[in-house]
Coordinates of C-alpha atoms and ligand atoms in Angstrom, one line a residue:
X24 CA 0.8 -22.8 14.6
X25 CA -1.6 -21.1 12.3
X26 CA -1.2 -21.1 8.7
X27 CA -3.2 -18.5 6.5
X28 CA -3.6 -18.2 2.9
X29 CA -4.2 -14.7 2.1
X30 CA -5.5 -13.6 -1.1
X31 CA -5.8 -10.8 -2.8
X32 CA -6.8 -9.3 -6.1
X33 CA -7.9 -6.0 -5.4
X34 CA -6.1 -4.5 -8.7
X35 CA -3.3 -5.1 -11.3
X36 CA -1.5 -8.0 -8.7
X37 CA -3.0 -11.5 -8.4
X38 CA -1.6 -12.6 -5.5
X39 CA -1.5 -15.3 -3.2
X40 CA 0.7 -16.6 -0.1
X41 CA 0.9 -18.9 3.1
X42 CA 1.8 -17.2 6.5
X43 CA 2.6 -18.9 10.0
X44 CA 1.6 -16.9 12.7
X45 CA 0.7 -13.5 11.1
X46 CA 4.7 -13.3 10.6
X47 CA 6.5 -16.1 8.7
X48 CA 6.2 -16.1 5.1
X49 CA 6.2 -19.6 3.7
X50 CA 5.5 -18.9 0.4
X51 CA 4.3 -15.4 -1.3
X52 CA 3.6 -15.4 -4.8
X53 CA 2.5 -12.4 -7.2
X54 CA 1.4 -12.6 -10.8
X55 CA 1.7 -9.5 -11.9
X56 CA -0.1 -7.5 -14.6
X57 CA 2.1 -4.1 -15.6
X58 CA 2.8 -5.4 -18.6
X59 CA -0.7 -5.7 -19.8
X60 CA -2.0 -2.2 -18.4
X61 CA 1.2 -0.1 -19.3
X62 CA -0.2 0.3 -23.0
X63 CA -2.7 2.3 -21.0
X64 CA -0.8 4.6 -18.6
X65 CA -2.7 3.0 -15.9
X66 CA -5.4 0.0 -14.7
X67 CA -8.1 -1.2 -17.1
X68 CA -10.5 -2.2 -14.8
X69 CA -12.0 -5.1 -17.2
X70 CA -8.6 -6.5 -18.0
X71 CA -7.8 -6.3 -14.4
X72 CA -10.7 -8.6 -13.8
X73 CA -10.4 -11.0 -16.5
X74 CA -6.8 -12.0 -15.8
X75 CA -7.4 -12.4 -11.8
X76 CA -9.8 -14.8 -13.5
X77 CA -7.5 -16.6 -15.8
X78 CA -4.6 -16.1 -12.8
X79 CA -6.1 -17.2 -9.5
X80 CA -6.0 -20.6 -9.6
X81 CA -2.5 -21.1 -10.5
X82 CA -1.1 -18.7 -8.2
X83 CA -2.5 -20.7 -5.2
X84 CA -1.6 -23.4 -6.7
X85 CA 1.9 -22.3 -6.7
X86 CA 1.8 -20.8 -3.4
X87 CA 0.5 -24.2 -1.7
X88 CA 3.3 -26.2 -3.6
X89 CA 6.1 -23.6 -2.4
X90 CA 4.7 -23.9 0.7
X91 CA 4.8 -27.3 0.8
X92 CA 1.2 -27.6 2.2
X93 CA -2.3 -28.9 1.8
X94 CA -5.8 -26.6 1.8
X95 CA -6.5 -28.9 5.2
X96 CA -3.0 -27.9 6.4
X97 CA -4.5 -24.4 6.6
X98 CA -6.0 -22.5 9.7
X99 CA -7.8 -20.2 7.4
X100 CA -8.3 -18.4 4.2
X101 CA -8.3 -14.4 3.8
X102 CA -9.3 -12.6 1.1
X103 CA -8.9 -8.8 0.5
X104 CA -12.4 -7.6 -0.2
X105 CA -11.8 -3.9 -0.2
X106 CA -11.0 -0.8 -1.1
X107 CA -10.1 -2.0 -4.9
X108 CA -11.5 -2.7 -8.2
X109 CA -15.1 -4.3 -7.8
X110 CA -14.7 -6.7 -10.1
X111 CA -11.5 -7.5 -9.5
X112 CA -12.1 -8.0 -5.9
X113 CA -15.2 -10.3 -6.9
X114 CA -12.4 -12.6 -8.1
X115 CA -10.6 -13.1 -5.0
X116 CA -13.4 -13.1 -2.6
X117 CA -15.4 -15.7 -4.7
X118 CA -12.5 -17.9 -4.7
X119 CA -11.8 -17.4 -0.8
X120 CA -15.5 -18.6 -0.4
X121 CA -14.9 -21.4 -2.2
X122 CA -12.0 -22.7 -1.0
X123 CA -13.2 -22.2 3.1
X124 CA -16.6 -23.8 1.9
X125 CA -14.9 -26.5 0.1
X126 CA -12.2 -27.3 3.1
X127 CA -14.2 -26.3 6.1
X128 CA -12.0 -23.6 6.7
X129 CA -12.6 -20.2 8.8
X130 CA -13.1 -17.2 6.4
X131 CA -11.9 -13.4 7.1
X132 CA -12.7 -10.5 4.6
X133 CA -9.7 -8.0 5.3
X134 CA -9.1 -4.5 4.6
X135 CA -6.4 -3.6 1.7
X136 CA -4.8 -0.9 3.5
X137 CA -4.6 -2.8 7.2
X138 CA -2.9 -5.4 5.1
X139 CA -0.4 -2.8 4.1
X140 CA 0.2 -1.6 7.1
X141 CA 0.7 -5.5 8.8
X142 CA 2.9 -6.1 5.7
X143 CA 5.8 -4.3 8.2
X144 CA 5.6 -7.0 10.7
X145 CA 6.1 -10.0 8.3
X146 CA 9.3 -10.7 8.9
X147 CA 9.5 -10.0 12.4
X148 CA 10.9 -12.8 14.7
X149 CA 7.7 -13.0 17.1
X150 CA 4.5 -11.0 16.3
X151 CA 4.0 -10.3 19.8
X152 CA 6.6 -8.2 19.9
X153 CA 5.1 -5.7 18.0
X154 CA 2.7 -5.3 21.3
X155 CA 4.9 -2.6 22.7
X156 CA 5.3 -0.5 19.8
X157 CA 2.2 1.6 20.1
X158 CA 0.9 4.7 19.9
X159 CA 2.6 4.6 16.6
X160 CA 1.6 6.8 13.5
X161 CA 1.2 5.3 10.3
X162 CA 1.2 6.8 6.9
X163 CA -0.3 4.8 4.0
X164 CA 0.5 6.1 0.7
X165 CA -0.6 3.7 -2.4
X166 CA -2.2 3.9 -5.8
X167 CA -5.2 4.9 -4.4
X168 CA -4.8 6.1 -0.8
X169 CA -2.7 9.0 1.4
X170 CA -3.4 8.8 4.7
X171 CA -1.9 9.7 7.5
X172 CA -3.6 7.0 11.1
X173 CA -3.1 6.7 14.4
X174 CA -2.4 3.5 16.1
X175 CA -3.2 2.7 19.6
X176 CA -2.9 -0.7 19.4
X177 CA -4.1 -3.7 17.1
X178 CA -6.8 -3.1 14.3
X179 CA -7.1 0.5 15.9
X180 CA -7.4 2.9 13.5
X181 CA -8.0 7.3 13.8
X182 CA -7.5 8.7 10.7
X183 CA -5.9 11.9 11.3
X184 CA -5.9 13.1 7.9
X185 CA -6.1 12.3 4.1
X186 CA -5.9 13.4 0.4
X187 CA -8.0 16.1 -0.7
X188 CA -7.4 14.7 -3.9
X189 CA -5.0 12.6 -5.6
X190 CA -3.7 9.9 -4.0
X191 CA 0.8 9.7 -3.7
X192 CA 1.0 7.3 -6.2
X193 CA -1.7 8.5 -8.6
X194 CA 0.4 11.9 -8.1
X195 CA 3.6 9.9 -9.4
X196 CA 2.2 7.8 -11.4
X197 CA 0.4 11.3 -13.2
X198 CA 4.1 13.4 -13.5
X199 CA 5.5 10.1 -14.7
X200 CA 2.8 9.9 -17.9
X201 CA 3.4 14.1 -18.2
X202 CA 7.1 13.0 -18.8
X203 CA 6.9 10.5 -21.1
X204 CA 8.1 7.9 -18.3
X205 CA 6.5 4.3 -18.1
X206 CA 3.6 2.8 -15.9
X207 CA 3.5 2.8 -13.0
X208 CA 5.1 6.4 -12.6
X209 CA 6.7 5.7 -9.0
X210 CA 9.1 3.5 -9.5
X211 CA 9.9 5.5 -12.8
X212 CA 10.4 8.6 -11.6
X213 CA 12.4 7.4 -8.4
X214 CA 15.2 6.1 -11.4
X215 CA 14.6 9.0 -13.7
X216 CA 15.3 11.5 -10.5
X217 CA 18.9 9.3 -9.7
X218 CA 20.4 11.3 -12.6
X219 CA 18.4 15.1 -12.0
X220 CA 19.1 17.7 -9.0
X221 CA 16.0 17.8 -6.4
X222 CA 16.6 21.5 -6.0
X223 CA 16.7 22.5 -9.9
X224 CA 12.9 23.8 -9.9
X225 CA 11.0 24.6 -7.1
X226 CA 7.9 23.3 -6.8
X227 CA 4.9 24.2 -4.5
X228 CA 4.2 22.3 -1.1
X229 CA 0.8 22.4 0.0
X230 CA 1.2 22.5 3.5
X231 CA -2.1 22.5 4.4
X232 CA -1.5 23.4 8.2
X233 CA -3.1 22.9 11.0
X234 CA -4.9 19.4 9.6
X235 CA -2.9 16.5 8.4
X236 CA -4.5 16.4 5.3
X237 CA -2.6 16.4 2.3
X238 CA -2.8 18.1 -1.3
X239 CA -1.3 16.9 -4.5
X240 CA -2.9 19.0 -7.5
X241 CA -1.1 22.0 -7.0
X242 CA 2.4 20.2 -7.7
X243 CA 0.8 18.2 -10.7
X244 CA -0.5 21.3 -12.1
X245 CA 2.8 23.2 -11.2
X246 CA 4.6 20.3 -12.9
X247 CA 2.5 20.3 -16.3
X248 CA 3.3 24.2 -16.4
X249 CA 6.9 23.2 -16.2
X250 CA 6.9 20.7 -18.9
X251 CA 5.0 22.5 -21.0
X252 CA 7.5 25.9 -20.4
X253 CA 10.1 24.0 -22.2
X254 CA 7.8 24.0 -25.5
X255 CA 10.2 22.3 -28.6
X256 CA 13.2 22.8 -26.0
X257 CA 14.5 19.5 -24.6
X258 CA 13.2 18.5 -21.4
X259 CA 14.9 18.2 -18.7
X260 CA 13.4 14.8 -17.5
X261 CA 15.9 13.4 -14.8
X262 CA 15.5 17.4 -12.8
X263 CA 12.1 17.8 -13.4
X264 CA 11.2 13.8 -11.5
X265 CA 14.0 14.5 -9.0
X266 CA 12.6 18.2 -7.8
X267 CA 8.8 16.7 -8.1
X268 CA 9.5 13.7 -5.8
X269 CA 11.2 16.3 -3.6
X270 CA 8.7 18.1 -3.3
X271 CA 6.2 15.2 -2.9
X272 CA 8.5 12.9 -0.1
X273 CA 9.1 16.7 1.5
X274 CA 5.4 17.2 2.5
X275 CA 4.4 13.6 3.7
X276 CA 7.7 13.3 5.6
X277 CA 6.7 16.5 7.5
X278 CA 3.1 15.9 8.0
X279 CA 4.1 12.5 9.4
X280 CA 6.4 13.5 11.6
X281 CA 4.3 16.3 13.2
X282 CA 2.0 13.9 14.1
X283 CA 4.4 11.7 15.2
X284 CA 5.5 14.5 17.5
X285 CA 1.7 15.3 18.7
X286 CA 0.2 12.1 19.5
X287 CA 4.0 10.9 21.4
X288 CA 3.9 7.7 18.7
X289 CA 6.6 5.6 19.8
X290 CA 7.2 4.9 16.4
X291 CA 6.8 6.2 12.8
X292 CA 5.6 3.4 10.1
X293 CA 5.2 3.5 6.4
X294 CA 3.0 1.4 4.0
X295 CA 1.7 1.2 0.3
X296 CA 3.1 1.2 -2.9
X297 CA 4.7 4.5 -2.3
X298 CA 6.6 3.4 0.7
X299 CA 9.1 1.5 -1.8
X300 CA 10.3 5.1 -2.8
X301 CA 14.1 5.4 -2.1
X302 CA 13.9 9.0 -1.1
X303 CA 11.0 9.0 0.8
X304 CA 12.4 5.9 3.0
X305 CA 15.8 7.5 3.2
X306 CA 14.3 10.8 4.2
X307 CA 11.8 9.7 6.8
X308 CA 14.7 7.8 8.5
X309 CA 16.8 10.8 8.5
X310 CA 14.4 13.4 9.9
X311 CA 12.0 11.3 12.1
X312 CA 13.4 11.4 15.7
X313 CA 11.9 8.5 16.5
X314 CA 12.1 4.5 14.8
X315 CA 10.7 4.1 11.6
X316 CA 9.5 0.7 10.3
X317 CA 9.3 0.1 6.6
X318 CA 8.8 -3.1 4.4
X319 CA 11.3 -4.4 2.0
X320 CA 10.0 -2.9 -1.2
X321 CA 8.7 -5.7 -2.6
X322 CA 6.7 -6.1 0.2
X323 CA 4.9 -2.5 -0.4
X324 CA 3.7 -3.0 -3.3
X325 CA 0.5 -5.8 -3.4
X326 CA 0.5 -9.1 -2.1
X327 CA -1.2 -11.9 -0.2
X328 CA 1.3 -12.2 2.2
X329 CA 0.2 -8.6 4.3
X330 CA -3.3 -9.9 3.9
X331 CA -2.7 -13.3 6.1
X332 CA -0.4 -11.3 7.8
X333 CA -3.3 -9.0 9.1
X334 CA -6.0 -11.5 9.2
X335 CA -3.4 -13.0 12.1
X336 CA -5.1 -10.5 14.4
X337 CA -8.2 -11.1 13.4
X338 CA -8.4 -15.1 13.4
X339 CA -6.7 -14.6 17.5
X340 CA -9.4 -12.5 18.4
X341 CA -12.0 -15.5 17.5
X342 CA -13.4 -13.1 14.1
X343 CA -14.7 -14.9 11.1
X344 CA -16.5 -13.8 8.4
X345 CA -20.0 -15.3 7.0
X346 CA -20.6 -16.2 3.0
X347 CA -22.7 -12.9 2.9
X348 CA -19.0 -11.7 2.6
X349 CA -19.2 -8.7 0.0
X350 CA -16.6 -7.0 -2.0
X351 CA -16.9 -2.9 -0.1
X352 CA -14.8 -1.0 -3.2
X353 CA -14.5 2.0 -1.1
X354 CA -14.0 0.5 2.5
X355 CA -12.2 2.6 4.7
X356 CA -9.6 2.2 7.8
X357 CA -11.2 4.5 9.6
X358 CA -13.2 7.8 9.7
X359 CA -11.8 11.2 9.7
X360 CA -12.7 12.1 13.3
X361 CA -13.4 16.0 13.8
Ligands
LIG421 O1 -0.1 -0.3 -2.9 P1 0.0 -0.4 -4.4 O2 0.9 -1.5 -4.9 O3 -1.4 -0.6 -5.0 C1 -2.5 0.1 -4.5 O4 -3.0 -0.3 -3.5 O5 -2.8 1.2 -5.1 O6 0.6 1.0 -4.9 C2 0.8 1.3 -6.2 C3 1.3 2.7 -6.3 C4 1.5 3.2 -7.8 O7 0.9 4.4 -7.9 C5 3.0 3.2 -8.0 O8 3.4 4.2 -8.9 C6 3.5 3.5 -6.6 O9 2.6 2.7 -5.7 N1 4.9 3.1 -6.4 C7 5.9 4.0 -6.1 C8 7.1 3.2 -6.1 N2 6.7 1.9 -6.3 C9 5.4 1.8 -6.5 N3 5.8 5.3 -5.9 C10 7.0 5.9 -5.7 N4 8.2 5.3 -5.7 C11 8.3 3.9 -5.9 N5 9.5 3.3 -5.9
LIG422 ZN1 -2.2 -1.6 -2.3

């Protein structure tokens, strides 16, 4: 039985939890900072920082006591140390360091966005299960990141395509500010868009074909024409979300399954912030021919749990990482191969 603490502090969550065996939460606990950012419209990077400071220590605190375990219960600590926030990520990877040097316990930098993606096998029965799901196509749609990878098996990554330049949720999170919604837009506009029509204004898809790349400034442009059409007329708030995250779920739904379709993935999995969007879960289910695995929402968004949960992999395979550990702000999954 290994028990990981995985941390993570990469932007507006401090988190921290304890997972047995890559799988079995035992305790998953996120202080969250909306609240303090939403005056904003979005992250303030020194804020960010400063409260990860003033948060960390409690929330492992918390998380070992819900638990119900020791630091020398532990197999090993994980820490996210990018893509994020550098300062923010400084927090969590200083206090990993100190907690494996203090306890004599293993330490393994992990990616953000693999810990998204292993966030969809935490509450499966027996990790090794998840052995015979490959090829399987992921698509990772947060905050920062759209990307659409292919899987061949464990901590294999090809990154078949990407944003050309806003990420899904900075899309969402961009429409939600142009409509007087709240921070962060996604979750906004998904309850805005329960009382509007997706079909009421059509806006653009950027297909983009032949790459898997995506697009999202021609529908935020297309969608700040639209608002501002309505000059001292009311708008239309609840039509306008519904027909942008139409639009929006239409494209990475489509792209995803394509690729699904090319590269014979046995399944079709979701991950990131984004992937807590109603529609787009409902919608990939409905036209993806094949399984799709998605995390309970409140596992998409951040939290240590999907970092211990990915450092699993990691800790089997005999990795560790030294105390010249860095924070990498713009680590990637994988390169775009040609
Ligand atoms: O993965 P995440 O928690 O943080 C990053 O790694 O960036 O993703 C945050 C993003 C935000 O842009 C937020 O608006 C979006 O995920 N998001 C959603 C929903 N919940 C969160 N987007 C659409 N629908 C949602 N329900
Ligand atoms: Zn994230």
């Amino acid at each position: 039985m290994a028990l990981i603490l995985g941390i993570e502090t990469s932007c507006d969550e401090t988190a921290a939890a304890v997972v047995e065996n890559g799988c079995k939460i035992l305790s998953n606990v996120v202080a969250s900072q909306i609240a303090m950012h939403a005056q904003y419209g979005g992250v303030f990077p020194e804020i960010a920082s400063r409260e990860h400071v003033l948060k960390i220590v409690p929330v492992i605190e918390d998380t070992l006591k819900e638990a119900g375990i020791k630091f020398k219960d532990l197999a090993a600590v994980a820490v996210t140390h990018g893509p994020g926030l550098a300062g923010s990520l400084l927090v969590g990877v200083n206090t990993a360091k100190a907690i494996s040097f203090a306890n004599d316990l293993p330490l393994l930098g992990v990616n953000h966005l693999e810990g998204h993606v292993y966030a969809n096998w935490l509450e499966a029965a027996n990790m090794t299960v998840v052995e015979k799901q490959f090829p399987l196509i992921a698509l990772i749609v947060s905050g920062g990141h759209s990307e659409i990878v292919l899987m061949r098996g464990h901590n294999d990554y090809q990154m078949l395509g990407h944003t050309l330049d806003d990420a899904a949720g900075e899309a969402f999170d961009k429409v939600a500010r142009l409509l007087g919604l709240g921070y962060p837009g996604g979750p906004a506009i998904q309850k805005a868009a329960e009382d509007g029509d997706p079909n009421a204004f059509k806006l653009p898809r950027a297909w983009l074909r032949g790459t898997y790349d995506y697009s999202f400034s021609g529908l935020k442009t297309a969608a700040l024409h639209l608002v501002q059409s309505f000059k001292d007329k009311p708008l239309p708030v609840a039509d306008i979300a519904a027909s942008f995250q139409a639009a929006i779920t239409d494209v990475l739904v489509e792209k995803t399954k394509q690729a699904a379709e090319e590269f014979g993935a046995k399944q079709i999995l979701l991950a990131g912030g984004v992937a807590a969007n109603k529609r787009l879960r409902e919608q990939m289910v409905k036209r993806a021919d094949r399984p799709v695995l998605i995390p309970p929402p409140k596992l998409c968004i951040d939290n240590g749990a999907m970092i211990a949960s990915a450092a699993w992999w990691h800790l089997e395979k005999g990795e560790r990482s030294g105390w010249d550990l860095d924070v990498l702000p713009s680590l990637q999954l994988a390169v775009k191969s040609q």
